[in-house]
mmCIF file of C-alpha atoms in Angstrom:
data_model
loop_
_atom_site.group_PDB
_atom_site.id
_atom_site.type_symbol
_atom_site.label_atom_id
_atom_site.label_comp_id
_atom_site.label_asym_id
_atom_site.label_seq_id
_atom_site.Cartn_x
_atom_site.Cartn_y
_atom_site.Cartn_z
ATOM 1 C CA UNK A 131 15.673 -14.156 9.727
ATOM 2 C CA UNK A 132 12.741 -15.094 11.864
ATOM 3 C CA UNK A 133 10.574 -18.068 11.090
ATOM 4 C CA UNK A 134 6.833 -17.692 10.793
ATOM 5 C CA UNK A 135 5.127 -17.910 14.144
ATOM 6 C CA UNK A 136 2.119 -20.002 14.946
ATOM 7 C CA UNK A 137 -1.050 -18.042 15.644
ATOM 8 C CA UNK A 138 -0.528 -18.654 19.367
ATOM 9 C CA UNK A 139 3.069 -17.452 19.129
ATOM 10 C CA UNK A 140 1.997 -14.338 17.252
ATOM 11 C CA UNK A 141 -0.683 -13.563 19.843
ATOM 12 C CA UNK A 142 1.918 -13.970 22.611
ATOM 13 C CA UNK A 143 4.256 -11.626 20.742
ATOM 14 C CA UNK A 144 1.459 -9.074 20.356
ATOM 15 C CA UNK A 145 0.669 -9.340 24.063
ATOM 16 C CA UNK A 146 4.335 -8.654 24.868
ATOM 17 C CA UNK A 147 4.291 -5.660 22.507
ATOM 18 C CA UNK A 148 1.202 -4.360 24.315
ATOM 19 C CA UNK A 149 3.273 -4.599 27.496
ATOM 20 C CA UNK A 150 5.878 -2.426 25.694
ATOM 21 C CA UNK A 151 8.619 -5.061 25.797
ATOM 22 C CA UNK A 152 11.339 -3.814 23.435
ATOM 23 C CA UNK A 153 12.556 -7.277 22.435
ATOM 24 C CA UNK A 154 9.051 -8.247 21.386
ATOM 25 C CA UNK A 155 8.693 -5.024 19.396
ATOM 26 C CA UNK A 156 12.009 -5.687 17.671
ATOM 27 C CA UNK A 157 10.956 -9.256 16.882
ATOM 28 C CA UNK A 158 7.601 -8.061 15.484
ATOM 29 C CA UNK A 159 9.422 -5.454 13.387
ATOM 30 C CA UNK A 160 11.757 -8.121 11.988
ATOM 31 C CA UNK A 161 8.900 -10.522 11.372
ATOM 32 C CA UNK A 162 6.845 -8.091 9.303
ATOM 33 C CA UNK A 163 9.530 -5.811 7.864
ATOM 34 C CA UNK A 164 9.551 -7.392 4.387
ATOM 35 C CA UNK A 165 5.784 -7.433 3.966
ATOM 36 C CA UNK A 166 5.366 -3.910 5.309
ATOM 37 C CA UNK A 167 8.228 -2.520 3.229
ATOM 38 C CA UNK A 168 6.665 -4.047 0.100
ATOM 39 C CA UNK A 169 3.397 -2.223 0.857
ATOM 40 C CA UNK A 170 5.222 1.053 1.542
ATOM 41 C CA UNK A 171 7.219 0.755 -1.690
ATOM 42 C CA UNK A 172 3.982 0.592 -3.678
ATOM 43 C CA UNK A 173 2.749 3.850 -2.134
ATOM 44 C CA UNK A 174 6.061 5.728 -2.062
ATOM 45 C CA UNK A 175 7.851 7.516 -4.878
ATOM 46 C CA UNK A 176 11.186 5.950 -3.870
ATOM 47 C CA UNK A 177 12.863 3.737 -1.280
ATOM 48 C CA UNK A 178 13.744 6.618 1.030
ATOM 49 C CA UNK A 179 10.127 7.741 1.230
ATOM 50 C CA UNK A 180 9.024 4.124 1.718
ATOM 51 C CA UNK A 181 11.432 3.787 4.643
ATOM 52 C CA UNK A 182 9.978 6.946 6.212
ATOM 53 C CA UNK A 183 6.462 5.539 5.765
ATOM 54 C CA UNK A 184 7.541 2.223 7.263
ATOM 55 C CA UNK A 185 9.068 3.921 10.309
ATOM 56 C CA UNK A 186 5.982 6.070 10.893
ATOM 57 C CA UNK A 187 3.815 2.989 10.394
ATOM 58 C CA UNK A 188 5.632 0.909 12.976
ATOM 59 C CA UNK A 189 5.573 3.827 15.393
ATOM 60 C CA UNK A 190 1.773 3.933 15.017
ATOM 61 C CA UNK A 191 1.560 0.157 15.369
ATOM 62 C CA UNK A 192 3.523 0.167 18.612
ATOM 63 C CA UNK A 193 1.680 3.153 20.073
ATOM 64 C CA UNK A 194 -1.758 1.863 19.052
ATOM 65 C CA UNK A 195 -1.269 -1.882 19.417
ATOM 66 C CA UNK A 196 -3.616 -1.944 22.402
ATOM 67 C CA UNK A 197 -6.417 -1.109 19.933
ATOM 68 C CA UNK A 198 -5.916 -4.507 18.300
ATOM 69 C CA UNK A 199 -8.448 -6.761 20.001
ATOM 70 C CA UNK A 200 -7.209 -10.201 18.862
ATOM 71 C CA UNK A 201 -10.550 -10.955 17.206
ATOM 72 C CA UNK A 202 -9.325 -10.738 13.644
ATOM 73 C CA UNK A 203 -6.091 -11.284 11.801
ATOM 74 C CA UNK A 204 -3.247 -9.289 13.307
ATOM 75 C CA UNK A 205 -1.549 -9.135 9.915
ATOM 76 C CA UNK A 206 -4.680 -7.604 8.353
ATOM 77 C CA UNK A 207 -4.850 -5.020 11.167
ATOM 78 C CA UNK A 208 -1.149 -4.231 10.765
ATOM 79 C CA UNK A 209 -1.506 -3.870 6.992
ATOM 80 C CA UNK A 210 -4.463 -1.506 7.379
ATOM 81 C CA UNK A 211 -2.457 0.662 9.804
ATOM 82 C CA UNK A 212 0.429 0.748 7.311
ATOM 83 C CA UNK A 213 -1.804 1.650 4.344
ATOM 84 C CA UNK A 214 -3.443 4.446 6.334
ATOM 85 C CA UNK A 215 -0.001 5.643 7.443
ATOM 86 C CA UNK A 216 1.190 5.792 3.826
ATOM 87 C CA UNK A 217 -1.812 7.888 2.833
ATOM 88 C CA UNK A 218 -1.481 10.096 5.938
ATOM 89 C CA UNK A 219 2.217 10.551 5.150
ATOM 90 C CA UNK A 220 1.365 11.804 1.678
ATOM 91 C CA UNK A 221 -1.211 14.204 3.074
ATOM 92 C CA UNK A 222 1.208 15.425 5.742
ATOM 93 C CA UNK A 223 3.989 16.110 3.259
ATOM 94 C CA UNK A 224 1.570 17.280 0.584
ATOM 95 C CA UNK A 225 2.575 14.618 -1.919
ATOM 96 C CA UNK A 226 -1.044 13.545 -2.219
ATOM 97 C CA UNK A 227 -2.853 15.867 -4.574
ATOM 98 C CA UNK A 228 -6.492 15.937 -5.430
ATOM 99 C CA UNK A 229 -7.767 16.209 -8.964
ATOM 100 C CA UNK A 230 -11.067 17.189 -10.440
ATOM 101 C CA UNK A 231 -13.958 14.835 -9.706
ATOM 102 C CA UNK A 232 -14.786 12.511 -12.575
ATOM 103 C CA UNK A 233 -18.139 10.827 -12.086
ATOM 104 C CA UNK A 234 -19.666 8.002 -14.066
ATOM 105 C CA UNK A 235 -16.603 7.172 -16.125
ATOM 106 C CA UNK A 236 -16.740 3.503 -17.098
ATOM 107 C CA UNK A 237 -13.769 1.288 -16.368
ATOM 108 C CA UNK A 238 -11.777 -0.063 -19.274
ATOM 109 C CA UNK A 239 -9.768 -3.220 -19.594
ATOM 110 C CA UNK A 240 -6.040 -2.687 -19.298
ATOM 111 C CA UNK A 241 -4.308 -5.541 -21.045
ATOM 112 C CA UNK A 242 -4.412 -7.086 -24.454
ATOM 113 C CA UNK A 243 -2.630 -10.367 -25.144
ATOM 114 C CA UNK A 244 0.537 -8.534 -26.245
ATOM 115 C CA UNK A 245 0.558 -6.485 -23.048
ATOM 116 C CA UNK A 246 0.104 -9.612 -20.925
ATOM 117 C CA UNK A 247 3.188 -11.095 -22.601
ATOM 118 C CA UNK A 248 5.145 -7.873 -22.012
ATOM 119 C CA UNK A 249 4.168 -7.818 -18.345
ATOM 120 C CA UNK A 250 5.082 -11.481 -17.863
ATOM 121 C CA UNK A 251 8.609 -10.693 -19.068
ATOM 122 C CA UNK A 252 9.069 -7.906 -16.516
ATOM 123 C CA UNK A 253 10.509 -8.401 -13.050
ATOM 124 C CA UNK A 254 8.633 -7.385 -9.917
ATOM 125 C CA UNK A 255 11.111 -4.546 -9.418
ATOM 126 C CA UNK A 256 10.475 -3.247 -12.944
ATOM 127 C CA UNK A 257 6.716 -3.261 -12.364
ATOM 128 C CA UNK A 258 7.175 -1.538 -9.001
ATOM 129 C CA UNK A 259 9.258 1.179 -10.666
ATOM 130 C CA UNK A 260 6.461 1.797 -13.163
ATOM 131 C CA UNK A 261 3.857 1.990 -10.396
ATOM 132 C CA UNK A 262 6.065 4.449 -8.488
ATOM 133 C CA UNK A 263 6.071 6.742 -11.536
ATOM 134 C CA UNK A 264 2.302 7.223 -11.329
ATOM 135 C CA UNK A 265 1.038 10.465 -9.761
ATOM 136 C CA UNK A 266 0.473 9.960 -6.001
ATOM 137 C CA UNK A 267 -3.334 9.941 -5.970
ATOM 138 C CA UNK A 268 -3.486 7.706 -9.022
ATOM 139 C CA UNK A 269 -0.884 5.373 -7.484
ATOM 140 C CA UNK A 270 -2.908 5.181 -4.260
ATOM 141 C CA UNK A 271 -6.166 4.361 -6.026
ATOM 142 C CA UNK A 272 -4.385 1.735 -8.147
ATOM 143 C CA UNK A 273 -2.751 0.128 -5.084
ATOM 144 C CA UNK A 274 -5.923 0.173 -3.007
ATOM 145 C CA UNK A 275 -8.013 -1.320 -5.814
ATOM 146 C CA UNK A 276 -5.563 -3.825 -7.317
ATOM 147 C CA UNK A 277 -3.478 -4.977 -4.358
ATOM 148 C CA UNK A 278 -5.659 -4.283 -1.312
ATOM 149 C CA UNK A 279 -8.894 -5.121 -3.202
ATOM 150 C CA UNK A 280 -10.794 -2.163 -1.763
ATOM 151 C CA UNK A 281 -14.034 -1.284 -3.570
ATOM 152 C CA UNK A 282 -14.257 2.161 -5.153
ATOM 153 C CA UNK A 283 -16.720 3.362 -2.493
ATOM 154 C CA UNK A 284 -14.193 2.609 0.271
ATOM 155 C CA UNK A 285 -11.320 4.145 -1.711
ATOM 156 C CA UNK A 286 -13.366 7.297 -2.264
ATOM 157 C CA UNK A 287 -14.083 7.595 1.453
ATOM 158 C CA UNK A 288 -10.464 6.914 2.467
ATOM 159 C CA UNK A 289 -9.019 9.405 -0.028
ATOM 160 C CA UNK A 290 -11.816 11.968 0.367
ATOM 161 C CA UNK A 291 -12.995 11.917 -3.236
ATOM 162 C CA UNK A 292 -16.074 10.944 -5.182
ATOM 163 C CA UNK A 293 -16.443 7.353 -6.287
ATOM 164 C CA UNK A 294 -16.330 8.409 -9.947
ATOM 165 C CA UNK A 295 -12.972 10.055 -9.283
ATOM 166 C CA UNK A 296 -11.654 6.773 -7.936
ATOM 167 C CA UNK A 297 -12.793 5.064 -11.152
ATOM 168 C CA UNK A 298 -11.088 7.780 -13.203
ATOM 169 C CA UNK A 299 -7.779 7.358 -11.339
ATOM 170 C CA UNK A 300 -7.864 3.585 -11.829
ATOM 171 C CA UNK A 301 -8.461 4.012 -15.550
ATOM 172 C CA UNK A 302 -5.743 6.654 -15.747
ATOM 173 C CA UNK A 303 -3.314 4.329 -13.922
ATOM 174 C CA UNK A 304 -4.101 1.512 -16.333
ATOM 175 C CA UNK A 305 -3.616 3.794 -19.322
ATOM 176 C CA UNK A 306 -0.315 5.231 -18.025
ATOM 177 C CA UNK A 307 1.032 1.789 -17.111
ATOM 178 C CA UNK A 308 0.067 0.495 -20.541
ATOM 179 C CA UNK A 309 1.916 3.403 -22.178
ATOM 180 C CA UNK A 310 5.002 2.856 -20.012
ATOM 181 C CA UNK A 311 5.027 -0.892 -20.710
ATOM 182 C CA UNK A 312 4.664 -0.294 -24.438
ATOM 183 C CA UNK A 313 7.440 2.316 -24.358
ATOM 184 C CA UNK A 314 9.756 -0.191 -22.666
ATOM 185 C CA UNK A 315 9.066 -2.794 -25.321
ATOM 186 C CA UNK A 316 9.723 -0.535 -28.300
#
């Protein structure tokens, strides 16, 4: 396994990838595989689909790496490319479905004390499996809001929906996850 690189080392690696050096690309792939696969798993319905998303994502990264200008965090740029690839993948294979627009639906709180205890007893893999059971659009909104910390306005633009629809999907995700967690604990 590769050790973390210094910022200078990472910038050198990126420069070598821009020069299309295969060893550098392989090293970059190894360096970020775990983080990228974790992102893909949150957006995919299963590991096979996540692997497809990961492969398409790295292909985009290597073909578009010259667009990275070294002014911001490379990891943030890479993550954004991967997230967009996951969403594009779902559109391409028609796993991303649109629902009716739901405007002005207030957000609700997801967890009570009992649910917090139930969640704390679950493994990361168990939580990931529950997230993967959400409908694709709902799963995407949940991931973008909770993990990527995108605001609803940005989610709506990225997923081509109204902001109220993004709110609805987040609430629906919270409700479904709550039901699934409660069902597991019965």
